Amino acid sequence: MINQQTEQNYQGILNRYGQLLQLPAHSQRVTLLEGNTPLIPLPRFVDELGGGFEFLIKYEGLNPTGSFKDRGMTAAISETLGAGSKAVICASTGNTAASAAAYAARAGLKAYVLIPQGKVATGKLAGAVAYGARVIQIEGSFDDALTLVVRLSQNHPIALVNSINPYRLEGQKTAAFEICDALKKAPDWLCLPVGNAGNITSYWMGFKQYNDLFGSGLPKILGVQAAGAAPLVAGHPIDFPETIATAIRIGKPARGEQALQAAEESHGKIIAVSDQEILSAQKRLAQEGIWVEPASAAGLAGFIRQVNAGHIDPKGKRIVTICTGHGLKDPDTISKNMPQPDLIPSDLHILEKTILGE
Ligand code: AN7
């Protein structure tokens, strides 16, 4: 297995794992030192469920643009820069847009991003704008936007960097490698949200590759969709997906077949959880100091649902749950329901009364 590098010489996922990734020789490395994210235990959560198992959050929100997308983007942008592209395009529910914008800026490429009107969280849109992308809203869903960018990239020299692009998956495999390296083997369960289904596909590819090379074992995979946007659970596309977890508000996942295959081959499952379960898992994570955007809490929500239903017995097991994006990406879900903070005069006596009571 690959040894953990020290923080001082860490140079990103392509430097650490490049020899295990199918990237063309013409690739020219573009990195923001993505990856190397922590596995954070949730000890109080484990106690609440009766103890006797290990539960770790892989906090992908700590990547340079605040989501796991940076792993795939360093690979895709490196390839397309080396191939001579001058511009890239993607459809996005927000995180791909921000990541594509950042890595394109880093590479000196123009980025175009298509987003569904009014359905992208503030932190993501602001990121895409800050990194200098040309942002276009469409009167339609993510799925409509994806159809458009696929067609456009076929007719013009603008490289597609959605996860249809195989190099995105290559980069995203590295999260599975990191987990195996940190734990010395694969966990028993891997829980994660599923939207366009690139990430679940990448994890399964990564775990299989590491197992073939190093005998690290294979996890069961629990993929979790939002109930209003759960085509892989329903067994058919959803024309008008709806969920508070806008990142995974996707009705026709591009990698849907591969996601179903990953769940089946791993003896895992793809399930759906309600928005209420997602918000409650988001709160539970925050109670242990980890603030994630709603979609990122879906993995935990799914795990809780499976344990409560008696479908997963965690005893003696090691579970890793992927938190895909940072809470700062979507401050509105919190602030909309937030009570106004108390406002008091700048006075010690009143402060004491406010905090300690009468
Ligand atoms: C936080 O940015 O599809 O199943 O356009 O932002 O690989 O799609 C985002 C997806 C999970 C689902 N968590 O991953 C986009 C986009 C977060 C996300 C997913 C996304 P995939």
Coordinates of C-alpha atoms and ligand atoms in Angstrom, one line a residue:
M1 CA 0.0 0.0 0.0
I2 CA 1.0 3.6 -0.4
N3 CA 2.4 5.2 2.8
Q4 CA 0.9 8.3 4.1
Q5 CA 3.1 11.3 3.2
T6 CA 3.8 13.9 5.8
E7 CA 1.9 17.1 5.5
Q8 CA 5.1 19.0 4.6
N9 CA 5.6 17.1 1.3
Y10 CA 2.0 16.3 0.4
Q11 CA 1.4 17.3 -3.2
G12 CA -2.1 16.2 -4.1
I13 CA -3.7 13.0 -5.2
L14 CA -2.0 12.8 -8.6
N15 CA 1.4 13.0 -7.0
R16 CA 0.5 10.4 -4.4
Y17 CA -1.5 7.9 -6.5
G18 CA -0.9 8.9 -10.1
Q19 CA 0.7 5.6 -11.0
L20 CA -2.6 3.8 -10.1
L21 CA -4.7 6.1 -12.3
Q22 CA -5.5 5.6 -16.0
L23 CA -4.5 9.0 -17.1
P24 CA -2.9 9.7 -20.5
A25 CA 0.8 10.5 -20.7
H26 CA -0.1 13.9 -22.2
S27 CA -1.7 15.0 -18.9
Q28 CA -0.2 18.2 -17.4
R29 CA -0.6 18.2 -13.7
V30 CA -3.0 20.9 -12.3
T31 CA -3.4 20.7 -8.5
L32 CA -4.6 22.6 -5.5
L33 CA -3.3 19.9 -3.1
E34 CA -6.7 18.2 -2.9
G35 CA -7.3 15.0 -1.1
N36 CA -5.6 13.7 2.1
T37 CA -8.9 14.3 4.0
P38 CA -9.3 13.1 7.5
L39 CA -11.3 10.2 9.0
I40 CA -13.1 11.6 12.0
P41 CA -14.7 9.3 14.6
L42 CA -18.1 10.0 16.0
P43 CA -17.7 8.5 19.5
R44 CA -21.0 9.9 21.1
F45 CA -23.0 8.6 18.1
V46 CA -21.5 5.2 18.6
D47 CA -22.4 5.2 22.3
E48 CA -26.0 6.2 21.5
L49 CA -26.3 3.2 19.3
G50 CA -25.1 0.9 22.1
G51 CA -21.3 1.0 21.3
G52 CA -19.2 -1.9 20.1
F53 CA -18.5 -0.7 16.6
E54 CA -16.3 1.9 14.9
F55 CA -17.8 4.8 12.9
L56 CA -15.7 7.2 10.9
I57 CA -16.6 10.3 8.8
K58 CA -14.4 10.9 5.8
Y59 CA -14.7 14.6 5.6
E60 CA -14.5 15.5 1.9
G61 CA -15.8 19.0 2.7
L62 CA -12.2 19.8 3.6
N63 CA -11.0 19.7 0.0
P64 CA -9.8 23.1 -1.6
T65 CA -13.2 24.1 -3.0
G66 CA -15.2 22.4 -0.2
S67 CA -16.3 19.2 -1.8
F68 CA -15.0 15.8 -3.1
K69 CA -15.3 17.0 -6.7
D70 CA -11.8 18.4 -6.5
R71 CA -10.3 14.8 -6.7
G72 CA -11.9 14.2 -10.0
M73 CA -11.3 17.7 -11.3
T74 CA -7.6 17.7 -10.8
A75 CA -7.5 14.6 -13.0
A76 CA -9.9 15.8 -15.7
I77 CA -8.4 19.3 -15.9
S78 CA -4.9 17.9 -16.0
E79 CA -5.8 15.6 -18.9
T80 CA -7.7 18.3 -20.9
L81 CA -5.0 20.9 -20.4
G82 CA -2.4 18.5 -21.7
A83 CA -4.6 17.6 -24.7
G84 CA -4.6 21.3 -25.6
S85 CA -8.1 22.4 -24.6
K86 CA -8.7 26.0 -24.1
A87 CA -12.1 25.7 -22.4
V88 CA -14.2 23.4 -20.3
I89 CA -17.9 23.0 -19.6
C90 CA -20.1 21.2 -17.1
A91 CA -23.7 21.0 -15.9
S92 CA -23.9 21.2 -12.1
T93 CA -26.0 21.2 -9.0
G94 CA -23.2 23.5 -7.7
N95 CA -20.2 21.6 -6.4
T96 CA -18.9 20.5 -9.8
A97 CA -19.3 24.0 -11.0
A98 CA -17.2 25.5 -8.2
S99 CA -14.5 22.8 -8.6
A100 CA -14.4 23.1 -12.4
A101 CA -14.1 26.9 -12.1
A102 CA -11.3 26.7 -9.6
Y103 CA -9.2 24.1 -11.5
A104 CA -9.8 25.8 -14.8
A105 CA -8.6 29.1 -13.3
R106 CA -5.6 27.3 -12.0
A107 CA -4.8 25.9 -15.5
G108 CA -5.6 29.1 -17.3
L109 CA -8.6 27.7 -19.1
K110 CA -12.0 29.2 -19.6
A111 CA -14.9 27.5 -17.7
Y112 CA -18.5 27.5 -18.6
V113 CA -21.0 26.1 -16.1
L114 CA -24.7 25.4 -16.5
I115 CA -26.9 25.3 -13.4
P116 CA -30.6 24.7 -12.8
Q117 CA -32.3 28.1 -12.2
G118 CA -32.7 28.9 -8.5
K119 CA -31.6 25.5 -7.2
V120 CA -28.0 26.0 -6.5
A121 CA -26.8 26.7 -2.9
T122 CA -25.3 30.2 -2.4
G123 CA -21.8 29.1 -1.5
K124 CA -21.4 27.1 -4.6
L125 CA -22.7 29.7 -7.0
A126 CA -20.5 32.3 -5.3
G127 CA -17.5 30.0 -5.6
A128 CA -18.0 29.5 -9.4
V129 CA -18.3 33.3 -9.8
A130 CA -15.3 34.0 -7.6
Y131 CA -13.1 31.7 -9.6
G132 CA -14.1 33.5 -12.8
A133 CA -16.4 31.0 -14.5
R134 CA -19.1 32.0 -17.0
V135 CA -22.2 30.9 -15.1
I136 CA -25.4 30.3 -17.1
Q137 CA -28.7 29.4 -15.4
I138 CA -31.1 27.3 -17.4
E139 CA -34.9 27.1 -17.2
G140 CA -34.8 23.4 -16.4
S141 CA -33.2 20.8 -14.2
F142 CA -29.7 19.5 -13.8
D143 CA -30.6 16.6 -16.1
D144 CA -31.7 19.1 -18.8
A145 CA -28.4 21.0 -18.3
L146 CA -26.4 17.8 -18.6
T147 CA -28.1 16.9 -21.9
L148 CA -27.2 20.3 -23.3
V149 CA -23.5 20.3 -22.3
V150 CA -23.0 16.8 -23.6
R151 CA -24.4 17.9 -27.0
L152 CA -22.4 21.2 -27.0
S153 CA -19.1 19.5 -26.2
Q154 CA -19.7 17.1 -29.1
N155 CA -20.0 19.9 -31.5
H156 CA -17.4 22.4 -30.2
P157 CA -13.8 22.2 -28.9
I158 CA -14.9 22.6 -25.3
A159 CA -14.1 19.7 -23.0
L160 CA -16.8 18.1 -20.9
V161 CA -15.8 17.7 -17.2
N162 CA -18.9 16.1 -15.8
S163 CA -18.4 12.6 -14.4
I164 CA -19.2 11.2 -17.9
N165 CA -15.6 12.2 -18.4
P166 CA -13.7 9.0 -17.4
Y167 CA -10.8 10.9 -15.8
R168 CA -13.1 12.3 -13.2
L169 CA -13.7 8.8 -11.9
E170 CA -10.0 8.0 -12.0
G171 CA -9.3 11.0 -9.7
Q172 CA -12.2 10.1 -7.4
K173 CA -11.0 6.6 -6.9
T174 CA -8.2 8.0 -4.7
A175 CA -10.6 8.5 -1.8
A176 CA -11.0 4.7 -1.6
F177 CA -7.2 4.3 -1.7
E178 CA -6.8 6.8 1.2
I179 CA -9.3 5.0 3.3
C180 CA -7.6 1.6 2.8
D181 CA -4.2 3.2 3.5
A182 CA -5.4 4.9 6.7
L183 CA -7.2 1.8 8.0
K184 CA -4.8 -0.8 6.5
K185 CA -7.9 -2.4 5.0
A186 CA -11.3 -1.6 3.5
P187 CA -14.1 -0.9 6.1
D188 CA -17.1 -3.3 6.4
W189 CA -19.5 -0.7 5.2
L190 CA -19.1 2.5 3.1
C191 CA -22.1 4.8 3.2
L192 CA -22.4 7.8 0.8
P193 CA -24.9 10.0 -1.0
V194 CA -25.8 9.3 -4.6
G195 CA -26.7 11.9 -7.2
N196 CA -25.3 11.6 -10.7
A197 CA -23.7 8.4 -9.3
G198 CA -20.1 9.2 -10.3
N199 CA -18.8 9.0 -6.8
I200 CA -20.2 5.6 -5.8
T201 CA -18.9 4.2 -9.1
S202 CA -15.4 5.6 -8.4
Y203 CA -15.3 4.3 -4.8
W204 CA -16.2 0.8 -6.0
M205 CA -13.6 1.0 -8.8
G206 CA -11.0 2.2 -6.3
F207 CA -11.8 -0.5 -3.6
K208 CA -11.7 -3.2 -6.3
Q209 CA -8.4 -2.0 -7.7
Y210 CA -6.7 -1.8 -4.3
N211 CA -8.1 -5.2 -3.3
D212 CA -6.6 -6.7 -6.5
L213 CA -3.2 -5.0 -5.9
F214 CA -2.9 -5.3 -2.1
G215 CA -5.6 -7.6 -0.8
S216 CA -7.2 -4.8 1.1
G217 CA -10.7 -6.3 1.1
L218 CA -14.0 -4.9 -0.1
P219 CA -16.7 -2.9 1.7
K220 CA -20.4 -3.3 1.3
I221 CA -21.7 -0.1 -0.2
L222 CA -24.8 1.7 1.0
G223 CA -25.7 4.4 -1.6
V224 CA -28.3 6.9 -0.4
Q225 CA -30.6 9.0 -2.5
A226 CA -33.1 11.7 -1.4
A227 CA -36.7 10.3 -1.5
G228 CA -37.9 13.0 -3.9
A229 CA -34.9 12.3 -6.3
A230 CA -34.4 8.5 -6.1
P231 CA -34.4 7.1 -9.6
L232 CA -32.2 4.2 -8.6
V233 CA -34.6 3.1 -5.9
A234 CA -37.7 3.7 -8.1
G235 CA -36.2 1.9 -11.0
H236 CA -37.0 4.7 -13.5
P237 CA -35.9 8.3 -14.2
I238 CA -37.6 11.0 -12.1
D239 CA -38.8 13.8 -14.4
F240 CA -39.2 16.5 -11.6
P241 CA -36.8 15.6 -8.8
E242 CA -37.2 17.6 -5.6
T243 CA -35.3 17.7 -2.4
I244 CA -33.8 20.1 0.1
A245 CA -30.5 18.4 -0.7
T246 CA -30.1 20.3 -3.9
A247 CA -26.7 18.7 -4.6
I248 CA -28.4 15.4 -5.3
R249 CA -31.5 16.8 -6.9
I250 CA -30.9 14.6 -10.0
G251 CA -33.5 12.4 -11.8
K252 CA -31.5 10.7 -14.5
P253 CA -28.0 9.7 -13.1
A254 CA -25.4 9.4 -15.8
R255 CA -23.7 6.6 -14.0
G256 CA -26.9 4.9 -12.7
E257 CA -26.2 1.5 -14.1
Q258 CA -22.7 1.4 -12.6
A259 CA -24.1 2.6 -9.2
L260 CA -26.6 -0.3 -9.2
Q261 CA -23.8 -2.7 -10.1
A262 CA -21.6 -1.4 -7.3
A263 CA -24.3 -1.9 -4.8
E264 CA -25.1 -5.4 -6.0
E265 CA -21.5 -6.6 -6.4
S266 CA -20.6 -5.4 -3.0
H267 CA -23.7 -7.0 -1.4
G268 CA -24.8 -3.5 -0.4
K269 CA -27.9 -1.5 -1.3
I270 CA -29.2 1.8 -2.7
I271 CA -31.9 3.3 -0.5
A272 CA -33.8 6.5 -0.2
V273 CA -34.2 8.8 2.9
S274 CA -36.6 11.7 3.5
D275 CA -35.6 15.3 3.6
Q276 CA -36.5 15.2 7.3
E277 CA -34.0 12.3 7.9
I278 CA -31.4 14.2 6.0
L279 CA -31.8 17.4 8.1
S280 CA -31.8 15.4 11.3
A281 CA -28.5 13.6 10.3
Q282 CA -27.1 17.0 9.4
K283 CA -27.9 18.2 12.9
R284 CA -26.5 15.1 14.5
L285 CA -23.2 15.6 12.7
A286 CA -23.1 19.3 13.8
Q287 CA -23.6 18.1 17.4
E288 CA -20.3 16.4 17.1
G289 CA -18.6 19.4 15.4
I290 CA -19.0 18.5 11.8
W291 CA -21.1 20.9 9.7
V292 CA -22.0 19.5 6.2
E293 CA -24.3 20.5 3.5
P294 CA -27.6 18.6 3.5
A295 CA -26.7 16.1 0.7
S296 CA -23.6 15.2 2.6
A297 CA -25.6 14.0 5.5
A298 CA -27.6 11.5 3.4
G299 CA -25.0 8.8 4.0
L300 CA -25.4 9.0 7.8
A301 CA -29.2 9.3 7.4
G302 CA -29.2 6.1 5.4
F303 CA -27.0 4.3 7.9
I304 CA -29.3 5.2 10.8
R305 CA -32.3 4.1 8.8
Q306 CA -30.8 0.7 8.0
V307 CA -29.7 0.2 11.6
N308 CA -33.2 1.1 13.0
A309 CA -34.8 -1.2 10.5
G310 CA -32.6 -4.1 11.6
H311 CA -31.0 -4.3 8.1
I312 CA -27.5 -3.5 9.4
D313 CA -26.1 -4.8 12.6
P314 CA -23.1 -2.6 13.3
K315 CA -21.7 -4.7 16.2
G316 CA -18.0 -5.4 15.7
K317 CA -18.0 -3.6 12.4
R318 CA -16.1 -0.6 11.0
I319 CA -18.2 1.8 9.1
V320 CA -17.0 4.7 7.0
T321 CA -19.5 7.4 5.9
I322 CA -18.5 10.0 3.3
C323 CA -19.4 13.6 4.0
T324 CA -19.1 15.0 0.5
G325 CA -19.3 18.7 1.0
H326 CA -18.9 21.5 3.6
G327 CA -21.8 23.1 5.4
L328 CA -20.5 26.6 4.3
K329 CA -21.6 25.6 0.8
D330 CA -25.3 25.9 1.8
P331 CA -25.7 28.4 4.7
D332 CA -29.3 29.2 3.7
T333 CA -30.7 25.8 4.9
I334 CA -29.6 26.8 8.3
S335 CA -30.1 30.5 8.3
K336 CA -33.6 30.4 6.9
N337 CA -34.8 28.6 10.1
M338 CA -32.4 30.4 12.4
P339 CA -33.7 32.5 15.3
Q340 CA -32.3 36.0 15.2
P341 CA -29.4 36.1 17.7
D342 CA -30.2 38.2 20.9
L343 CA -29.1 41.8 20.6
I344 CA -28.0 43.5 23.8
P345 CA -26.2 46.8 24.7
S346 CA -22.5 46.5 25.2
D347 CA -22.8 46.2 28.9
L348 CA -21.3 43.6 31.2
H349 CA -24.2 43.5 33.7
I350 CA -26.7 42.9 30.9
L351 CA -24.5 40.3 29.4
E352 CA -24.3 38.4 32.7
K353 CA -28.1 38.6 33.0
T354 CA -28.5 37.3 29.4
I355 CA -26.2 34.4 29.9
L356 CA -26.7 33.4 33.5
G357 CA -30.4 34.4 33.9
E358 CA -31.9 36.7 36.6
Ligands
AN7_1 C1 -22.2 17.4 -1.8 O1 -22.0 19.3 -8.4 O2 -23.8 16.4 -9.2 O3 -23.4 10.8 -7.1 O4 -23.2 18.8 -10.2 O5 -22.4 17.9 -4.6 O6 -21.1 11.6 -7.8 O7 -23.2 12.9 -8.4 C2 -23.0 17.0 -7.1 C3 -23.2 15.8 -6.5 C4 -23.0 14.1 -3.2 C5 -23.5 13.2 -5.4 N1 -22.7 15.1 -2.4 O8 -22.4 12.7 -6.1 C6 -22.8 18.5 -9.1 C7 -23.2 17.2 -8.5 C8 -22.5 16.4 -2.8 C9 -22.6 16.7 -4.2 C10 -23.2 14.4 -4.6 C11 -23.0 15.6 -5.1 P1 -22.5 11.9 -7.4

